[in-house]
XYZ file of C-alpha atoms in Angstrom:
460
model
C 98.207 139.028 203.585
C 97.233 135.795 201.832
C 98.642 132.576 203.258
C 101.576 131.179 201.328
C 100.919 133.473 198.412
C 98.690 130.790 196.920
C 96.104 133.180 195.543
C 96.320 135.619 192.686
C 95.739 139.307 193.347
C 94.017 141.200 190.552
C 94.895 144.810 189.792
C 92.496 147.058 187.926
C 94.162 149.126 185.211
C 92.775 151.438 182.614
C 93.011 150.179 179.051
C 93.613 152.455 176.093
C 89.897 152.881 175.445
C 88.884 153.456 179.000
C 88.148 149.752 179.421
C 89.274 147.939 182.474
C 91.114 144.686 182.351
C 92.434 142.422 185.028
C 96.075 141.561 185.172
C 97.227 138.986 187.699
C 100.155 139.753 189.881
C 102.200 136.586 190.178
C 103.539 136.088 193.654
C 106.208 133.503 194.086
C 105.123 129.951 193.344
C 101.420 130.740 192.878
C 100.988 128.607 189.747
C 102.810 125.717 191.348
C 100.318 125.503 194.220
C 97.352 126.455 192.068
C 97.680 123.677 189.485
C 96.953 120.619 191.707
C 93.872 122.292 193.221
C 92.581 123.259 189.794
C 93.062 119.744 188.406
C 91.343 118.180 191.410
C 88.432 120.631 191.169
C 88.112 119.998 187.427
C 87.944 116.252 187.953
C 85.334 116.692 190.680
C 83.171 118.863 188.435
C 83.506 116.356 185.576
C 82.315 113.555 187.887
C 79.364 115.671 189.093
C 78.486 116.538 185.490
C 78.563 112.894 184.416
C 76.371 111.867 187.364
C 73.815 114.606 186.677
C 73.690 113.752 182.978
C 73.182 110.060 183.757
C 70.319 110.786 186.149
C 68.677 113.228 183.754
C 69.011 110.769 180.864
C 67.415 107.960 182.891
C 64.474 110.122 183.977
C 63.978 111.472 180.458
C 64.025 107.922 179.038
C 61.355 106.788 181.505
C 59.159 109.794 180.715
C 59.452 109.253 176.965
C 58.751 105.512 177.286
C 55.636 106.203 179.347
C 54.455 108.898 176.936
C 54.947 106.635 173.921
C 53.131 103.764 175.618
C 50.183 105.994 176.485
C 50.109 107.272 172.901
C 50.088 103.723 171.541
C 47.317 102.661 173.929
C 45.189 105.692 173.054
C 45.526 105.103 169.293
C 42.032 104.184 168.032
C 41.620 100.770 166.427
C 39.718 100.174 163.218
C 36.703 98.425 164.742
C 36.271 100.529 167.888
C 35.783 104.258 168.447
C 38.510 106.122 170.302
C 38.169 105.925 174.085
C 36.541 108.906 175.769
C 38.497 110.758 178.438
C 37.202 110.575 182.002
C 34.652 113.300 182.749
C 36.343 114.541 185.901
C 39.698 115.337 184.351
C 40.980 115.630 180.816
C 44.602 115.574 181.784
C 44.642 112.219 183.513
C 44.992 109.073 181.464
C 43.035 105.880 181.890
C 46.119 103.693 181.978
C 47.873 103.260 185.291
C 51.532 103.983 185.667
C 53.562 101.264 183.988
C 56.891 102.033 185.649
C 59.817 100.771 183.616
C 57.814 98.637 181.209
C 59.609 98.315 177.888
C 58.091 99.848 174.775
C 58.922 98.601 171.282
C 59.645 101.198 168.640
C 60.734 100.974 165.002
C 64.523 101.076 164.973
C 67.472 99.251 163.529
C 69.129 96.425 165.361
C 72.344 97.043 167.256
C 74.405 95.180 164.677
C 72.850 97.172 161.842
C 73.706 100.398 163.635
C 77.265 99.224 164.209
C 77.612 98.259 160.552
C 76.940 101.886 159.643
C 80.192 102.842 161.388
C 83.065 102.685 158.931
C 85.599 101.383 161.453
C 83.301 98.537 162.511
C 82.724 97.597 158.873
C 86.492 97.524 158.414
C 86.849 94.988 161.258
C 84.018 92.931 159.762
C 85.721 92.964 156.356
C 89.004 91.929 157.988
C 87.383 88.733 159.276
C 85.951 88.019 155.830
C 89.377 88.579 154.324
C 90.867 86.221 156.920
C 88.410 83.507 155.891
C 89.333 84.033 152.242
C 93.041 83.770 153.073
C 92.418 80.528 154.997
C 90.536 79.029 152.069
C 93.145 80.102 149.500
C 96.048 78.791 151.601
C 94.292 75.477 152.189
C 93.489 74.995 148.515
C 97.047 75.925 147.540
C 98.586 73.473 150.031
C 96.241 70.667 148.941
C 97.006 71.328 145.286
C 100.783 71.309 145.894
C 100.743 68.187 148.117
C 98.048 66.142 146.367
C 98.096 67.579 142.863
C 94.364 68.307 143.024
C 91.917 70.449 144.958
C 90.427 68.828 148.072
C 87.255 70.275 149.545
C 86.683 68.277 152.702
C 83.392 68.738 154.517
C 83.665 65.629 156.696
C 83.426 67.606 159.945
C 80.382 69.524 158.720
C 78.624 66.347 157.568
C 79.416 64.587 160.839
C 78.192 67.518 162.976
C 74.802 67.684 161.239
C 74.286 63.936 161.179
C 70.763 62.648 161.962
C 69.357 66.127 161.372
C 65.954 64.762 160.193
C 65.524 63.039 163.570
C 66.267 66.317 165.359
C 63.700 68.121 163.189
C 61.076 65.456 163.862
C 61.730 65.831 167.601
C 61.287 69.589 167.254
C 57.681 69.222 166.048
C 56.123 68.018 169.352
C 58.229 70.572 171.235
C 56.793 73.353 169.084
C 53.219 72.074 169.269
C 53.446 71.803 173.052
C 54.700 75.388 173.299
C 52.062 76.617 170.856
C 49.024 74.989 172.456
C 49.628 74.434 176.176
C 50.481 77.938 177.506
C 47.699 79.580 175.506
C 45.153 76.974 176.565
C 46.186 77.335 180.203
C 45.691 81.082 179.908
C 42.180 80.546 178.501
C 41.334 78.275 181.423
C 42.466 80.930 183.883
C 40.489 83.648 182.061
C 37.235 81.644 181.870
C 34.470 83.256 183.957
C 32.375 81.165 186.294
C 31.866 80.128 189.869
C 34.813 79.812 192.223
C 34.773 76.027 192.226
C 34.639 75.791 188.438
C 37.403 78.333 188.037
C 39.593 76.546 190.585
C 39.170 73.290 188.678
C 40.091 75.002 185.399
C 43.087 76.743 186.981
C 44.310 73.429 188.393
C 43.961 71.809 184.977
C 45.924 74.675 183.414
C 48.734 74.255 185.961
C 48.800 70.520 185.236
C 49.085 71.177 181.516
C 51.953 73.612 182.120
C 53.764 71.054 184.267
C 53.384 68.438 181.528
C 54.582 70.992 178.983
C 57.728 71.668 181.043
C 58.405 67.938 181.359
C 58.063 67.451 177.605
C 60.433 70.311 176.835
C 63.006 69.184 179.404
C 62.909 65.396 178.935
C 62.136 64.766 175.259
C 65.218 66.383 173.644
C 67.546 64.905 176.284
C 66.118 61.424 175.743
C 66.418 61.638 171.950
C 69.959 63.012 172.079
C 71.213 60.345 174.501
C 69.267 57.411 173.055
C 70.265 58.064 169.431
C 73.709 59.627 170.090
C 73.047 62.730 168.053
C 76.115 64.640 166.765
C 76.899 68.109 168.173
C 75.181 70.328 165.569
C 71.972 68.284 165.653
C 72.032 68.525 169.425
C 72.406 72.282 169.085
C 69.113 72.403 167.193
C 67.318 70.685 170.062
C 68.926 72.449 173.001
C 68.661 75.926 171.487
C 64.987 75.401 170.704
C 64.420 73.858 174.123
C 65.805 76.920 175.915
C 64.029 79.292 173.527
C 60.628 77.652 174.000
C 61.010 77.687 177.783
C 61.841 81.394 177.787
C 59.034 82.170 175.329
C 56.475 80.332 177.450
C 57.601 82.057 180.611
C 57.533 85.499 178.997
C 54.072 84.956 177.528
C 52.604 83.877 180.855
C 54.407 86.589 182.805
C 53.137 89.367 180.538
C 49.638 88.016 179.824
C 48.467 86.551 183.153
C 47.945 89.874 185.015
C 45.833 91.314 182.196
C 43.900 88.064 181.842
C 43.005 88.025 185.535
C 41.862 91.653 185.322
C 39.763 90.765 182.260
C 38.154 87.959 184.251
C 37.110 90.517 186.858
C 35.393 92.506 184.118
C 37.834 95.397 183.776
C 37.438 95.529 180.006
C 40.873 94.165 179.079
C 40.938 91.716 176.195
C 42.755 88.414 176.490
C 45.674 87.830 174.101
C 44.764 86.541 170.670
C 46.125 83.258 169.326
C 47.571 84.935 166.236
C 49.595 87.373 168.351
C 50.997 84.485 170.399
C 51.883 82.549 167.257
C 53.718 85.569 165.877
C 55.532 85.996 169.199
C 56.941 82.462 168.978
C 58.811 83.422 165.800
C 59.446 87.088 166.569
C 63.079 87.720 167.662
C 62.217 88.998 171.137
C 61.638 87.538 174.596
C 59.080 90.133 175.728
C 55.480 89.399 174.736
C 53.271 92.154 173.367
C 49.960 91.997 171.566
C 51.401 93.978 168.645
C 54.881 94.969 167.522
C 56.126 97.696 165.189
C 56.642 96.121 161.773
C 57.951 97.275 158.439
C 55.340 97.738 155.703
C 56.891 94.972 153.593
C 59.273 92.032 153.915
C 62.854 92.917 153.020
C 63.898 89.717 151.304
C 67.344 91.089 150.494
C 67.920 91.674 154.184
C 66.712 88.154 154.984
C 69.017 86.637 152.360
C 71.991 88.657 153.634
C 71.489 87.508 157.222
C 71.041 83.909 156.117
C 74.269 84.119 154.133
C 76.073 85.552 157.162
C 74.805 82.732 159.376
C 75.928 80.143 156.820
C 79.300 81.881 156.578
C 79.715 81.718 160.370
C 79.021 77.972 160.322
C 81.572 77.422 157.546
C 84.079 79.669 159.312
C 83.808 77.705 162.574
C 83.924 74.375 160.754
C 87.002 75.438 158.805
C 88.884 76.634 161.913
C 88.048 73.483 163.882
C 88.784 71.130 161.001
C 92.047 72.713 159.860
C 93.554 74.209 163.000
C 92.126 72.375 166.024
C 91.323 68.769 165.102
C 94.850 67.950 163.805
C 96.323 69.293 167.057
C 93.960 67.673 169.563
C 93.085 64.378 167.848
C 96.196 62.575 169.110
C 96.919 64.648 172.201
C 95.553 62.033 174.611
C 97.914 59.474 173.071
C 100.949 61.522 174.088
C 102.376 62.176 177.587
C 100.874 65.231 179.263
C 103.065 68.322 179.502
C 102.442 71.909 180.521
C 104.145 73.136 177.380
C 101.752 71.154 175.193
C 98.762 72.528 177.079
C 99.932 76.142 176.762
C 100.731 75.720 173.063
C 97.331 74.159 172.426
C 95.563 77.046 174.149
C 97.524 79.603 172.127
C 96.909 77.588 168.960
C 93.181 77.732 169.627
C 93.330 81.449 170.518
C 95.333 82.885 167.624
C 92.822 82.063 164.850
C 90.212 84.107 166.721
C 92.367 87.204 166.772
C 91.613 87.887 163.386
C 74.609 99.795 193.976
C 74.313 96.788 196.349
C 70.901 95.519 195.201
C 72.075 95.993 191.680
C 75.219 94.013 192.445
C 73.230 91.130 193.928
C 70.892 91.121 190.923
C 73.857 91.206 188.554
C 75.479 88.314 190.400
C 72.231 86.359 190.120
C 72.104 87.044 186.386
C 75.663 85.767 186.018
C 74.839 82.632 188.012
C 71.727 81.763 186.001
C 73.460 82.547 182.704
C 76.532 80.495 183.629
C 74.408 77.479 184.585
C 72.362 77.793 181.380
C 75.467 78.005 179.203
C 77.088 75.073 180.988
C 73.920 73.027 180.465
C 74.030 73.826 176.734
C 77.686 72.780 176.488
C 76.981 69.579 178.439
C 74.004 68.768 176.214
C 75.814 69.459 172.928
C 79.109 67.729 173.744
C 77.608 64.831 175.689
C 79.813 65.158 178.789
C 80.155 67.339 181.881
C 83.288 69.469 182.013
C 82.556 72.809 183.802
C 85.044 74.979 181.939
C 82.357 77.402 180.787
C 80.835 77.548 184.278
C 84.141 78.495 185.905
C 85.197 80.996 183.243
C 81.765 82.598 182.963
C 80.840 82.757 186.649
C 84.179 83.307 188.389
C 86.488 85.002 185.887
C 83.736 86.779 183.950
C 81.937 87.843 187.120
C 85.108 89.298 188.638
C 85.938 91.210 185.466
C 82.379 92.511 185.221
C 82.507 94.001 188.712
C 86.031 95.342 188.172
C 85.504 96.873 184.738
C 82.443 99.021 185.383
C 81.552 102.236 183.570
C 84.204 104.319 185.332
C 87.030 102.229 183.870
C 86.967 103.376 180.266
C 90.672 103.737 179.574
C 92.446 101.857 176.776
C 94.274 99.606 179.241
C 90.983 98.182 180.558
C 89.699 97.676 177.032
C 92.870 95.825 176.058
C 92.569 93.700 179.214
C 88.967 92.809 178.389
C 89.778 91.698 174.829
C 92.840 89.786 176.009
C 90.784 87.858 178.544
C 88.069 87.172 175.958
C 90.562 85.717 173.482
C 92.341 83.675 176.153
C 89.039 82.386 177.518
C 87.930 81.326 174.050
C 91.229 79.541 173.485
C 91.011 77.779 176.863
C 87.512 76.539 176.069
C 88.422 75.220 172.621
C 91.571 73.548 173.929
C 90.107 71.859 177.015
C 86.837 70.797 175.395
C 88.639 69.322 172.379
C 91.034 67.396 174.635
C 88.140 66.023 176.674
C 86.211 65.090 173.509
C 89.016 62.915 172.139
C 90.018 61.572 175.569
C 86.535 60.124 176.065
C 86.799 58.367 172.717
C 90.320 57.050 173.230
C 89.776 55.995 176.855
C 86.228 54.663 177.320
C 85.139 53.684 180.807
C 85.251 49.950 181.550
C 82.278 50.452 183.867
C 79.885 53.394 183.828
C 79.761 55.164 187.195
C 78.604 58.573 188.302
C 82.083 59.779 189.225
C 83.431 58.440 185.977
C 80.900 60.527 184.067
C 81.600 63.792 185.898
C 85.392 63.417 186.224
C 87.451 64.885 183.345
C 88.855 61.985 181.328
C 91.635 64.095 179.766
C 93.421 64.307 183.123
C 94.155 60.596 183.224
C 93.895 59.358 179.598
C 97.346 58.594 178.153
C 97.094 55.738 175.668
């Protein structure tokens, strides 16, 4: 007798054609006890299936990447005959195992792939429509109030003030990045006696140190000395960070091969033309060659340029029409919690239109948060660690909470809600601090006065 009648007994009966079929005999509350076990077992099997598929996909990706890399390396060049296989084995390749080294293939960018999805294009068109509505409403209000159309670009002109000086400062930054890392690599790859090579390697390290000083000190000095506006500062700080990452990537990828070439292993040093192309190529991983289209798609270039210009105008319009009128006189009024909450919402609503792995992820968040806070400090001209706190603490907590297993709609809604609120908090607090430092200048410049938020105590 089965315990509790929880199992189904099957009876064999003869069908009309001599076929046998199974008919369950239902005993008591069999289905009632069976359902929870079946649901639990189904969930367990779904979890096992997802884990197996993830592991198989990762292994298959690594195998395909390695096969593609070996195929690219074995492709014969125009000026050299194809390499001969080793005589002892035809199945073994000459290249060592490259592990998880990334391989570039011809493919569309992530945004281009998303734009092929109709629903994503609809969201994109909604933002464009929102910009059009903003422009129409502004022109209509100006025409009704003033009797004429007013196209004010004062904020845009102010933000890009002294742009020629920023471009002139960019030239030595670019030349330093173009010449110093490549020359240091040539010094390290030069054959010769140990003493001569040591002297050349020391000179290369000295050049790299001077290069880092130029990239770190020159844009900061120009921005502070000449009081560059925010957009002109963006040009310098974005290029500063980009050149530092480009230099590091070039040296990290090219130094091992250069040292092997110095030992006579038949590996060619990187060419200057490939390094020059890498400085303008939209990637942070250096390779000697990249997959390229057979021709330049000028229509695609013009479309992306127009989108970038539209983003600048969109941000300028939102700040000039919706944020500046709210925050310009906030430091002249008594502080209230209600005003702070309303300002945050006012800045948010326009936008609505394994253990080792965990430690590495936390390190990535820390470095990224510090880098973003440095950019904000450089562009705005003051230290106010709103981005650091939101990015490192709030963003880090949400990242570890909302991992791949939390894919329900509630988690997605929570993520977007926090993103919109975080954006509104940043716009609100940074705008208040910007105007507070202009309405309440320090009588005496001190370190604590520079790092203490002025908006907390400025009420003029």
